[in-house]
Amino acid sequence: MVGKEISDQVRSWRFIIMGVLIALTCLGSLYTALAQFSKQSGSAEDAFFFLNLFTLSDGTLPPFTVFISFLGPLLGISLGFDAINSEQNRGTLSRLLSQPIYRDYVINAKFVADLIVISSLFLTLGLLVLGSGLIALGIPPTGDELARLIFFILVSIIYVAFWLNLSILFSVVFRQAATSALSGIAIWLFFSIFYNMIVDLLAKAMAPKGMLTEGQVVEFQNFVLGLMRFNPSQLFSEATITLLMPSVRSLGALTMEQIEGALPTPLPIGQSLLMVWPQVTGLVAGSILLFGLGYYLFMRREVRSR
């Protein structure tokens, strides 16, 4: 079942279109990053030089991480918005379940197949960037850089899997594929555009007045940042920035006492992983919650075609 689902997804026009779109944006970001290397003051032997392929930009195109944050949800939604309802509308779901197949095999196979497709796509893009950078720059990545790139690809897969599970949930809840697709896109637009605006308005309305101590300012900034972290793209952005920019030592506001005495050196990979562990855990927990809810509703719904 997983092999058939993978074959259907890879041959579908929606995956081909989204895959080509993401690949083109990846190549465009890679080209601008390589063009920026000649303008950097550092030498090729600088630490974490290879990570700049994913973070550098000349202003014409965003870096690769921004494109993943923007296009990744569309990929997940496009792969899962008709996972269940299309089968039921065609009448194939009831015929499939009339065979000696457990009901949960259907939704599990669809999720695993889509996850394999997403993982293969991002792994291919990551290897493409590594190979292109190796040919263009002539220097191999260090072990630390390679580990950070592997974890970056893993976080990207988890991020897209969150939106995949959301679209599968909508495919179970709504009978029409168009309704489930529009619902997923509406949620994506809300978090991409409107959520940050709402948080900014709340922050302005709740901002304390008068003279404030440094601790109060830091506490309020961390409170606003906590609200922002209900946005999946915020969690993904913080995780990728920390992994691909080892100089990032904190993701929240700090007091002068906390900054004093800190050495301006890059963090080792272990410390960076500890910093992004809450963000990754939040994405994994949200993904499991959405899949569990979709699984529960699918196991209890009527699957006979009407």
Short mmCIF file of N, CA, C and O in Angstrom, two decimals, residues 109-224:
data_model
loop_
_atom_site.label_atom_id
_atom_site.label_comp_id
_atom_site.label_asym_id
_atom_site.label_seq_id
_atom_site.Cartn_x
_atom_site.Cartn_y
_atom_site.Cartn_z
N ALA A 109 -0.75 4.16 5.79
CA ALA A 109 0.00 4.02 4.54
C ALA A 109 0.07 5.35 3.80
O ALA A 109 1.12 5.70 3.23
N LYS A 110 -1.00 6.11 3.81
CA LYS A 110 -1.00 7.41 3.13
C LYS A 110 -0.03 8.38 3.80
O LYS A 110 0.70 9.11 3.12
N PHE A 111 -0.02 8.39 5.13
CA PHE A 111 0.89 9.29 5.83
C PHE A 111 2.35 8.87 5.61
O PHE A 111 3.21 9.72 5.32
N VAL A 112 2.64 7.58 5.74
CA VAL A 112 4.02 7.12 5.58
C VAL A 112 4.51 7.37 4.17
O VAL A 112 5.65 7.79 3.94
N ALA A 113 3.65 7.12 3.17
CA ALA A 113 4.05 7.34 1.78
C ALA A 113 4.35 8.81 1.52
O ALA A 113 5.37 9.15 0.90
N ASP A 114 3.47 9.69 1.99
CA ASP A 114 3.72 11.13 1.80
C ASP A 114 4.97 11.58 2.54
O ASP A 114 5.72 12.43 2.04
N LEU A 115 5.20 11.03 3.72
CA LEU A 115 6.39 11.41 4.48
C LEU A 115 7.66 10.95 3.77
O LEU A 115 8.67 11.67 3.75
N ILE A 116 7.62 9.76 3.15
CA ILE A 116 8.78 9.28 2.39
C ILE A 116 9.04 10.17 1.18
O ILE A 116 10.19 10.50 0.86
N VAL A 117 7.96 10.59 0.51
CA VAL A 117 8.12 11.48 -0.65
C VAL A 117 8.73 12.81 -0.22
O VAL A 117 9.66 13.33 -0.87
N ILE A 118 8.23 13.39 0.87
CA ILE A 118 8.75 14.66 1.37
C ILE A 118 10.22 14.52 1.79
O ILE A 118 11.06 15.36 1.47
N SER A 119 10.53 13.43 2.49
CA SER A 119 11.91 13.22 2.94
C SER A 119 12.85 13.06 1.76
O SER A 119 13.97 13.60 1.77
N SER A 120 12.42 12.33 0.74
CA SER A 120 13.27 12.13 -0.44
C SER A 120 13.51 13.46 -1.16
O SER A 120 14.63 13.73 -1.62
N LEU A 121 12.48 14.29 -1.24
CA LEU A 121 12.62 15.57 -1.91
C LEU A 121 13.61 16.48 -1.19
O LEU A 121 14.53 17.05 -1.80
N PHE A 122 13.46 16.60 0.12
CA PHE A 122 14.35 17.49 0.87
C PHE A 122 15.77 16.94 0.96
O PHE A 122 16.74 17.71 0.95
N LEU A 123 15.90 15.62 1.05
CA LEU A 123 17.24 15.04 1.05
C LEU A 123 17.92 15.28 -0.29
O LEU A 123 19.12 15.60 -0.34
N THR A 124 17.16 15.17 -1.38
CA THR A 124 17.72 15.43 -2.70
C THR A 124 18.15 16.89 -2.84
O THR A 124 19.23 17.19 -3.37
N LEU A 125 17.31 17.80 -2.37
CA LEU A 125 17.66 19.22 -2.45
C LEU A 125 18.89 19.53 -1.60
O LEU A 125 19.76 20.32 -2.00
N GLY A 126 18.96 18.93 -0.41
CA GLY A 126 20.12 19.15 0.44
C GLY A 126 21.41 18.66 -0.22
O GLY A 126 22.44 19.34 -0.19
N LEU A 127 21.35 17.48 -0.82
CA LEU A 127 22.52 16.95 -1.51
C LEU A 127 22.86 17.79 -2.74
O LEU A 127 24.04 17.96 -3.09
N LEU A 128 21.83 18.33 -3.40
CA LEU A 128 22.07 19.20 -4.55
C LEU A 128 22.83 20.46 -4.14
O LEU A 128 23.79 20.87 -4.82
N VAL A 129 22.42 21.07 -3.03
CA VAL A 129 23.11 22.27 -2.55
C VAL A 129 24.53 21.92 -2.13
O VAL A 129 25.49 22.66 -2.43
N LEU A 130 24.69 20.79 -1.43
CA LEU A 130 26.04 20.39 -1.00
C LEU A 130 26.95 20.14 -2.21
O LEU A 130 28.09 20.60 -2.25
N GLY A 131 26.43 19.41 -3.20
CA GLY A 131 27.24 19.12 -4.37
C GLY A 131 27.58 20.36 -5.16
O GLY A 131 28.73 20.55 -5.60
N SER A 132 26.60 21.25 -5.34
CA SER A 132 26.85 22.48 -6.08
C SER A 132 27.86 23.37 -5.35
O SER A 132 28.75 23.96 -5.97
N GLY A 133 27.71 23.46 -4.04
CA GLY A 133 28.66 24.26 -3.27
C GLY A 133 30.06 23.68 -3.30
O GLY A 133 31.05 24.41 -3.37
N LEU A 134 30.13 22.35 -3.26
CA LEU A 134 31.44 21.71 -3.30
C LEU A 134 32.13 21.95 -4.64
O LEU A 134 33.34 22.21 -4.70
N ILE A 135 31.36 21.91 -5.73
CA ILE A 135 31.94 22.15 -7.05
C ILE A 135 32.33 23.62 -7.21
O ILE A 135 33.40 23.95 -7.73
N ALA A 136 31.46 24.52 -6.75
CA ALA A 136 31.71 25.95 -6.97
C ALA A 136 32.80 26.49 -6.04
O ALA A 136 33.60 27.33 -6.45
N LEU A 137 32.83 26.01 -4.80
CA LEU A 137 33.77 26.56 -3.82
C LEU A 137 35.07 25.78 -3.74
O LEU A 137 36.09 26.34 -3.38
N GLY A 138 34.99 24.49 -4.03
CA GLY A 138 36.20 23.68 -4.00
C GLY A 138 36.64 23.27 -2.61
O GLY A 138 37.75 22.77 -2.44
N ILE A 139 35.77 23.47 -1.60
CA ILE A 139 36.12 23.07 -0.23
C ILE A 139 35.00 22.20 0.32
O ILE A 139 33.81 22.47 0.07
N PRO A 140 35.33 21.13 1.03
CA PRO A 140 34.29 20.27 1.60
C PRO A 140 33.76 20.83 2.91
O PRO A 140 34.44 21.61 3.58
N PRO A 141 32.55 20.47 3.29
CA PRO A 141 32.03 20.91 4.59
C PRO A 141 32.72 20.17 5.72
O PRO A 141 33.16 19.03 5.58
N THR A 142 32.81 20.83 6.85
CA THR A 142 33.37 20.19 8.04
C THR A 142 32.34 19.23 8.65
O THR A 142 31.17 19.21 8.26
N GLY A 143 32.79 18.45 9.62
CA GLY A 143 31.87 17.52 10.27
C GLY A 143 30.74 18.24 11.00
O GLY A 143 29.60 17.79 10.98
N ASP A 144 31.06 19.36 11.64
CA ASP A 144 30.04 20.14 12.34
C ASP A 144 29.03 20.71 11.36
O ASP A 144 27.82 20.70 11.61
N GLU A 145 29.51 21.23 10.23
CA GLU A 145 28.61 21.77 9.22
C GLU A 145 27.70 20.68 8.66
O GLU A 145 26.49 20.90 8.47
N LEU A 146 28.26 19.52 8.38
CA LEU A 146 27.47 18.42 7.83
C LEU A 146 26.40 17.99 8.82
O LEU A 146 25.25 17.71 8.43
N ALA A 147 26.74 17.93 10.10
CA ALA A 147 25.75 17.56 11.12
C ALA A 147 24.64 18.60 11.19
O ALA A 147 23.45 18.25 11.31
N ARG A 148 25.00 19.87 11.12
CA ARG A 148 23.99 20.92 11.17
C ARG A 148 23.07 20.86 9.95
O ARG A 148 21.85 21.07 10.07
N LEU A 149 23.60 20.55 8.79
CA LEU A 149 22.78 20.44 7.59
C LEU A 149 21.84 19.24 7.67
O LEU A 149 20.69 19.32 7.23
N ILE A 150 22.32 18.15 8.24
CA ILE A 150 21.44 16.97 8.40
C ILE A 150 20.28 17.30 9.33
O ILE A 150 19.12 16.95 9.06
N PHE A 151 20.57 17.96 10.45
CA PHE A 151 19.50 18.32 11.38
C PHE A 151 18.56 19.37 10.76
O PHE A 151 17.36 19.37 11.05
N PHE A 152 19.10 20.26 9.92
CA PHE A 152 18.26 21.22 9.23
C PHE A 152 17.27 20.51 8.30
O PHE A 152 16.08 20.85 8.25
N ILE A 153 17.74 19.53 7.55
CA ILE A 153 16.85 18.76 6.67
C ILE A 153 15.80 18.02 7.50
O ILE A 153 14.62 17.97 7.13
N LEU A 154 16.21 17.47 8.64
CA LEU A 154 15.27 16.75 9.50
C LEU A 154 14.20 17.70 10.03
O LEU A 154 13.00 17.35 10.05
N VAL A 155 14.58 18.89 10.48
CA VAL A 155 13.61 19.86 10.97
C VAL A 155 12.67 20.30 9.85
O VAL A 155 11.46 20.47 10.07
N SER A 156 13.18 20.45 8.64
CA SER A 156 12.33 20.82 7.50
C SER A 156 11.30 19.74 7.23
O SER A 156 10.13 20.04 6.94
N ILE A 157 11.70 18.47 7.32
CA ILE A 157 10.75 17.37 7.11
C ILE A 157 9.67 17.38 8.19
O ILE A 157 8.48 17.19 7.90
N ILE A 158 10.06 17.61 9.44
CA ILE A 158 9.08 17.66 10.53
C ILE A 158 8.11 18.82 10.32
O ILE A 158 6.90 18.69 10.56
N TYR A 159 8.62 19.95 9.87
CA TYR A 159 7.79 21.12 9.63
C TYR A 159 6.75 20.87 8.54
O TYR A 159 5.56 21.18 8.71
N VAL A 160 7.17 20.27 7.43
CA VAL A 160 6.23 19.96 6.36
C VAL A 160 5.26 18.86 6.79
O VAL A 160 4.09 18.86 6.41
N ALA A 161 5.74 17.91 7.61
CA ALA A 161 4.86 16.84 8.10
C ALA A 161 3.74 17.41 8.97
O ALA A 161 2.63 16.84 8.99
N PHE A 162 4.00 18.50 9.68
CA PHE A 162 2.94 19.14 10.46
C PHE A 162 1.78 19.57 9.55
O PHE A 162 0.61 19.30 9.83
N TRP A 163 2.11 20.22 8.44
CA TRP A 163 1.07 20.67 7.51
C TRP A 163 0.46 19.50 6.75
O TRP A 163 -0.73 19.55 6.38
N LEU A 164 1.23 18.46 6.53
CA LEU A 164 0.68 17.26 5.91
C LEU A 164 -0.39 16.63 6.79
O LEU A 164 -1.47 16.26 6.32
N ASN A 165 -0.12 16.51 8.09
CA ASN A 165 -1.10 15.94 9.00
C ASN A 165 -2.33 16.83 9.13
O ASN A 165 -3.45 16.33 9.29
N LEU A 166 -2.14 18.16 9.05
CA LEU A 166 -3.29 19.06 9.07
C LEU A 166 -4.17 18.83 7.86
O LEU A 166 -5.42 18.78 7.97
N SER A 167 -3.58 18.67 6.69
CA SER A 167 -4.36 18.44 5.47
C SER A 167 -5.04 17.08 5.48
O SER A 167 -6.17 16.93 5.01
N ILE A 168 -4.37 16.05 6.04
CA ILE A 168 -5.00 14.73 6.15
C ILE A 168 -6.19 14.80 7.10
O ILE A 168 -7.24 14.19 6.86
N LEU A 169 -6.05 15.56 8.18
CA LEU A 169 -7.18 15.75 9.10
C LEU A 169 -8.36 16.39 8.39
O LEU A 169 -9.51 15.95 8.55
N PHE A 170 -8.12 17.41 7.60
CA PHE A 170 -9.21 18.06 6.87
C PHE A 170 -9.80 17.12 5.81
O PHE A 170 -11.00 17.20 5.51
N SER A 171 -8.98 16.24 5.24
CA SER A 171 -9.52 15.28 4.27
C SER A 171 -10.44 14.27 4.93
O SER A 171 -11.30 13.68 4.26
N VAL A 172 -10.26 14.04 6.23
CA VAL A 172 -11.16 13.16 6.97
C VAL A 172 -12.42 13.91 7.39
O VAL A 172 -13.54 13.38 7.32
N VAL A 173 -12.26 15.16 7.81
CA VAL A 173 -13.39 15.94 8.33
C VAL A 173 -14.34 16.34 7.20
O VAL A 173 -15.57 16.21 7.33
N PHE A 174 -13.81 16.81 6.08
CA PHE A 174 -14.63 17.33 4.98
C PHE A 174 -14.74 16.29 3.87
O PHE A 174 -13.75 15.64 3.51
N ARG A 175 -15.92 16.19 3.33
CA ARG A 175 -16.16 15.21 2.27
C ARG A 175 -15.62 15.68 0.93
O ARG A 175 -15.16 14.87 0.12
N GLN A 176 -15.68 16.99 0.65
CA GLN A 176 -15.22 17.52 -0.62
C GLN A 176 -13.74 17.89 -0.54
O GLN A 176 -13.29 18.55 0.41
N ALA A 177 -12.96 17.48 -1.55
CA ALA A 177 -11.54 17.76 -1.57
C ALA A 177 -11.26 19.26 -1.67
O ALA A 177 -10.30 19.76 -1.08
N ALA A 178 -12.11 19.98 -2.40
CA ALA A 178 -11.92 21.43 -2.54
C ALA A 178 -12.06 22.12 -1.19
O ALA A 178 -11.29 23.05 -0.87
N THR A 179 -13.01 21.68 -0.37
CA THR A 179 -13.21 22.28 0.95
C THR A 179 -12.00 22.02 1.85
O THR A 179 -11.55 22.93 2.57
N SER A 180 -11.49 20.81 1.84
CA SER A 180 -10.33 20.50 2.68
C SER A 180 -9.10 21.26 2.22
O SER A 180 -8.31 21.73 3.05
N ALA A 181 -8.92 21.42 0.89
CA ALA A 181 -7.77 22.18 0.39
C ALA A 181 -7.87 23.64 0.78
O ALA A 181 -6.88 24.24 1.23
N LEU A 182 -9.05 24.23 0.63
CA LEU A 182 -9.23 25.63 0.99
C LEU A 182 -9.08 25.84 2.49
O LEU A 182 -8.56 26.88 2.92
N SER A 183 -9.50 24.89 3.29
CA SER A 183 -9.34 25.01 4.74
C SER A 183 -7.86 25.00 5.12
O SER A 183 -7.41 25.80 5.95
N GLY A 184 -7.09 24.10 4.51
CA GLY A 184 -5.66 24.07 4.80
C GLY A 184 -4.95 25.34 4.36
O GLY A 184 -4.11 25.88 5.08
N ILE A 185 -5.30 25.85 3.17
CA ILE A 185 -4.69 27.08 2.68
C ILE A 185 -5.09 28.26 3.56
O ILE A 185 -4.29 29.16 3.81
N ALA A 186 -6.34 28.27 4.05
CA ALA A 186 -6.79 29.35 4.92
C ALA A 186 -5.98 29.37 6.23
O ALA A 186 -5.58 30.44 6.70
N ILE A 187 -5.75 28.19 6.81
CA ILE A 187 -4.94 28.12 8.02
C ILE A 187 -3.52 28.59 7.75
O ILE A 187 -2.91 29.33 8.55
N TRP A 188 -2.97 28.19 6.61
CA TRP A 188 -1.62 28.61 6.24
C TRP A 188 -1.54 30.12 6.05
O TRP A 188 -0.59 30.76 6.53
N LEU A 189 -2.51 30.71 5.37
CA LEU A 189 -2.52 32.16 5.18
C LEU A 189 -2.68 32.89 6.51
O LEU A 189 -2.08 33.95 6.72
N PHE A 190 -3.50 32.35 7.41
CA PHE A 190 -3.69 32.99 8.70
C PHE A 190 -2.38 33.08 9.47
O PHE A 190 -2.01 34.14 9.99
N PHE A 191 -1.64 31.96 9.53
CA PHE A 191 -0.39 31.98 10.27
C PHE A 191 0.71 32.71 9.51
O PHE A 191 1.63 33.27 10.14
N SER A 192 0.65 32.75 8.19
CA SER A 192 1.70 33.40 7.41
C SER A 192 1.56 34.92 7.40
O SER A 192 2.56 35.64 7.35
N ILE A 193 0.32 35.42 7.42
CA ILE A 193 0.08 36.85 7.24
C ILE A 193 -0.56 37.50 8.45
O ILE A 193 -0.04 38.48 9.00
N PHE A 194 -1.66 36.94 8.91
CA PHE A 194 -2.49 37.64 9.88
C PHE A 194 -2.09 37.39 11.33
O PHE A 194 -2.35 38.25 12.18
N TYR A 195 -1.50 36.24 11.63
CA TYR A 195 -1.21 35.94 13.03
C TYR A 195 -0.22 36.93 13.62
O TYR A 195 -0.41 37.42 14.75
N ASN A 196 0.84 37.24 12.88
CA ASN A 196 1.82 38.20 13.39
C ASN A 196 1.21 39.58 13.58
O ASN A 196 1.56 40.30 14.53
N MET A 197 0.29 39.97 12.69
CA MET A 197 -0.40 41.26 12.86
C MET A 197 -1.22 41.27 14.14
O MET A 197 -1.22 42.26 14.88
N ILE A 198 -1.92 40.18 14.41
CA ILE A 198 -2.75 40.10 15.61
C ILE A 198 -1.88 40.18 16.87
O ILE A 198 -2.21 40.87 17.84
N VAL A 199 -0.75 39.47 16.86
CA VAL A 199 0.14 39.51 18.02
C VAL A 199 0.70 40.91 18.22
O VAL A 199 0.83 41.39 19.35
N ASP A 200 1.05 41.59 17.12
CA ASP A 200 1.56 42.96 17.24
C ASP A 200 0.51 43.90 17.84
O ASP A 200 0.82 44.75 18.68
N LEU A 201 -0.74 43.74 17.41
CA LEU A 201 -1.81 44.58 17.97
C LEU A 201 -2.02 44.28 19.45
O LEU A 201 -2.20 45.22 20.26
N LEU A 202 -1.98 43.01 19.83
CA LEU A 202 -2.11 42.66 21.24
C LEU A 202 -0.94 43.19 22.05
O LEU A 202 -1.12 43.66 23.19
N ALA A 203 0.25 43.13 21.48
CA ALA A 203 1.43 43.63 22.20
C ALA A 203 1.33 45.13 22.44
O ALA A 203 1.68 45.62 23.52
N LYS A 204 0.85 45.88 21.44
CA LYS A 204 0.70 47.32 21.62
C LYS A 204 -0.37 47.64 22.66
O LYS A 204 -0.24 48.58 23.44
N ALA A 205 -1.45 46.84 22.65
CA ALA A 205 -2.53 47.10 23.61
C ALA A 205 -2.14 46.71 25.03
O ALA A 205 -2.59 47.34 26.00
N MET A 206 -1.30 45.68 25.17
CA MET A 206 -0.94 45.18 26.50
C MET A 206 0.39 45.71 26.99
O MET A 206 0.82 45.37 28.10
N ALA A 207 1.05 46.55 26.21
CA ALA A 207 2.36 47.06 26.62
C ALA A 207 2.24 47.88 27.89
O ALA A 207 1.37 48.77 27.99
N PRO A 208 3.06 47.61 28.90
CA PRO A 208 3.00 48.39 30.15
C PRO A 208 3.42 49.83 29.91
O PRO A 208 4.28 50.13 29.08
N LYS A 209 2.81 50.73 30.67
CA LYS A 209 3.09 52.16 30.54
C LYS A 209 4.06 52.62 31.62
O LYS A 209 4.25 51.97 32.64
N GLY A 210 4.61 53.80 31.38
CA GLY A 210 5.48 54.40 32.38
C GLY A 210 6.89 53.85 32.34
O GLY A 210 7.31 53.15 31.41
N MET A 211 7.65 54.19 33.38
CA MET A 211 9.04 53.76 33.49
C MET A 211 9.09 52.28 33.87
O MET A 211 8.41 51.84 34.81
N LEU A 212 9.88 51.53 33.14
CA LEU A 212 9.97 50.10 33.37
C LEU A 212 11.41 49.73 33.68
O LEU A 212 12.36 50.35 33.19
N THR A 213 11.55 48.72 34.49
CA THR A 213 12.87 48.18 34.75
C THR A 213 13.30 47.28 33.60
O THR A 213 12.48 46.87 32.77
N GLU A 214 14.59 47.00 33.57
CA GLU A 214 15.11 46.13 32.50
C GLU A 214 14.47 44.75 32.57
O GLU A 214 14.15 44.15 31.54
N GLY A 215 14.26 44.24 33.75
CA GLY A 215 13.64 42.94 33.90
C GLY A 215 12.21 42.91 33.39
O GLY A 215 11.78 41.93 32.78
N GLN A 216 11.45 43.98 33.63
CA GLN A 216 10.08 44.04 33.14
C GLN A 216 10.03 44.08 31.61
O GLN A 216 9.16 43.46 30.99
N VAL A 217 10.94 44.83 31.01
CA VAL A 217 10.98 44.89 29.55
C VAL A 217 11.30 43.52 28.97
O VAL A 217 10.66 43.07 28.00
N VAL A 218 12.29 42.84 29.55
CA VAL A 218 12.66 41.51 29.06
C VAL A 218 11.51 40.53 29.25
O VAL A 218 11.21 39.70 28.38
N GLU A 219 10.82 40.61 30.38
CA GLU A 219 9.69 39.72 30.65
C GLU A 219 8.57 39.93 29.65
O GLU A 219 7.98 38.97 29.15
N PHE A 220 8.28 41.19 29.32
CA PHE A 220 7.22 41.46 28.35
C PHE A 220 7.62 41.00 26.96
O PHE A 220 6.80 40.44 26.22
N GLN A 221 8.88 41.22 26.58
CA GLN A 221 9.34 40.77 25.27
C GLN A 221 9.28 39.24 25.15
O GLN A 221 8.89 38.70 24.09
N ASN A 222 9.63 38.55 26.20
CA ASN A 222 9.54 37.09 26.18
C ASN A 222 8.09 36.62 26.14
O ASN A 222 7.79 35.58 25.54
N PHE A 223 7.19 37.38 26.76
CA PHE A 223 5.76 37.05 26.69
C PHE A 223 5.25 37.17 25.26
O PHE A 223 4.53 36.29 24.76
N VAL A 224 5.63 38.25 24.57
CA VAL A 224 5.22 38.43 23.17
C VAL A 224 5.84 37.34 22.30
O VAL A 224 5.18 36.79 21.41
#
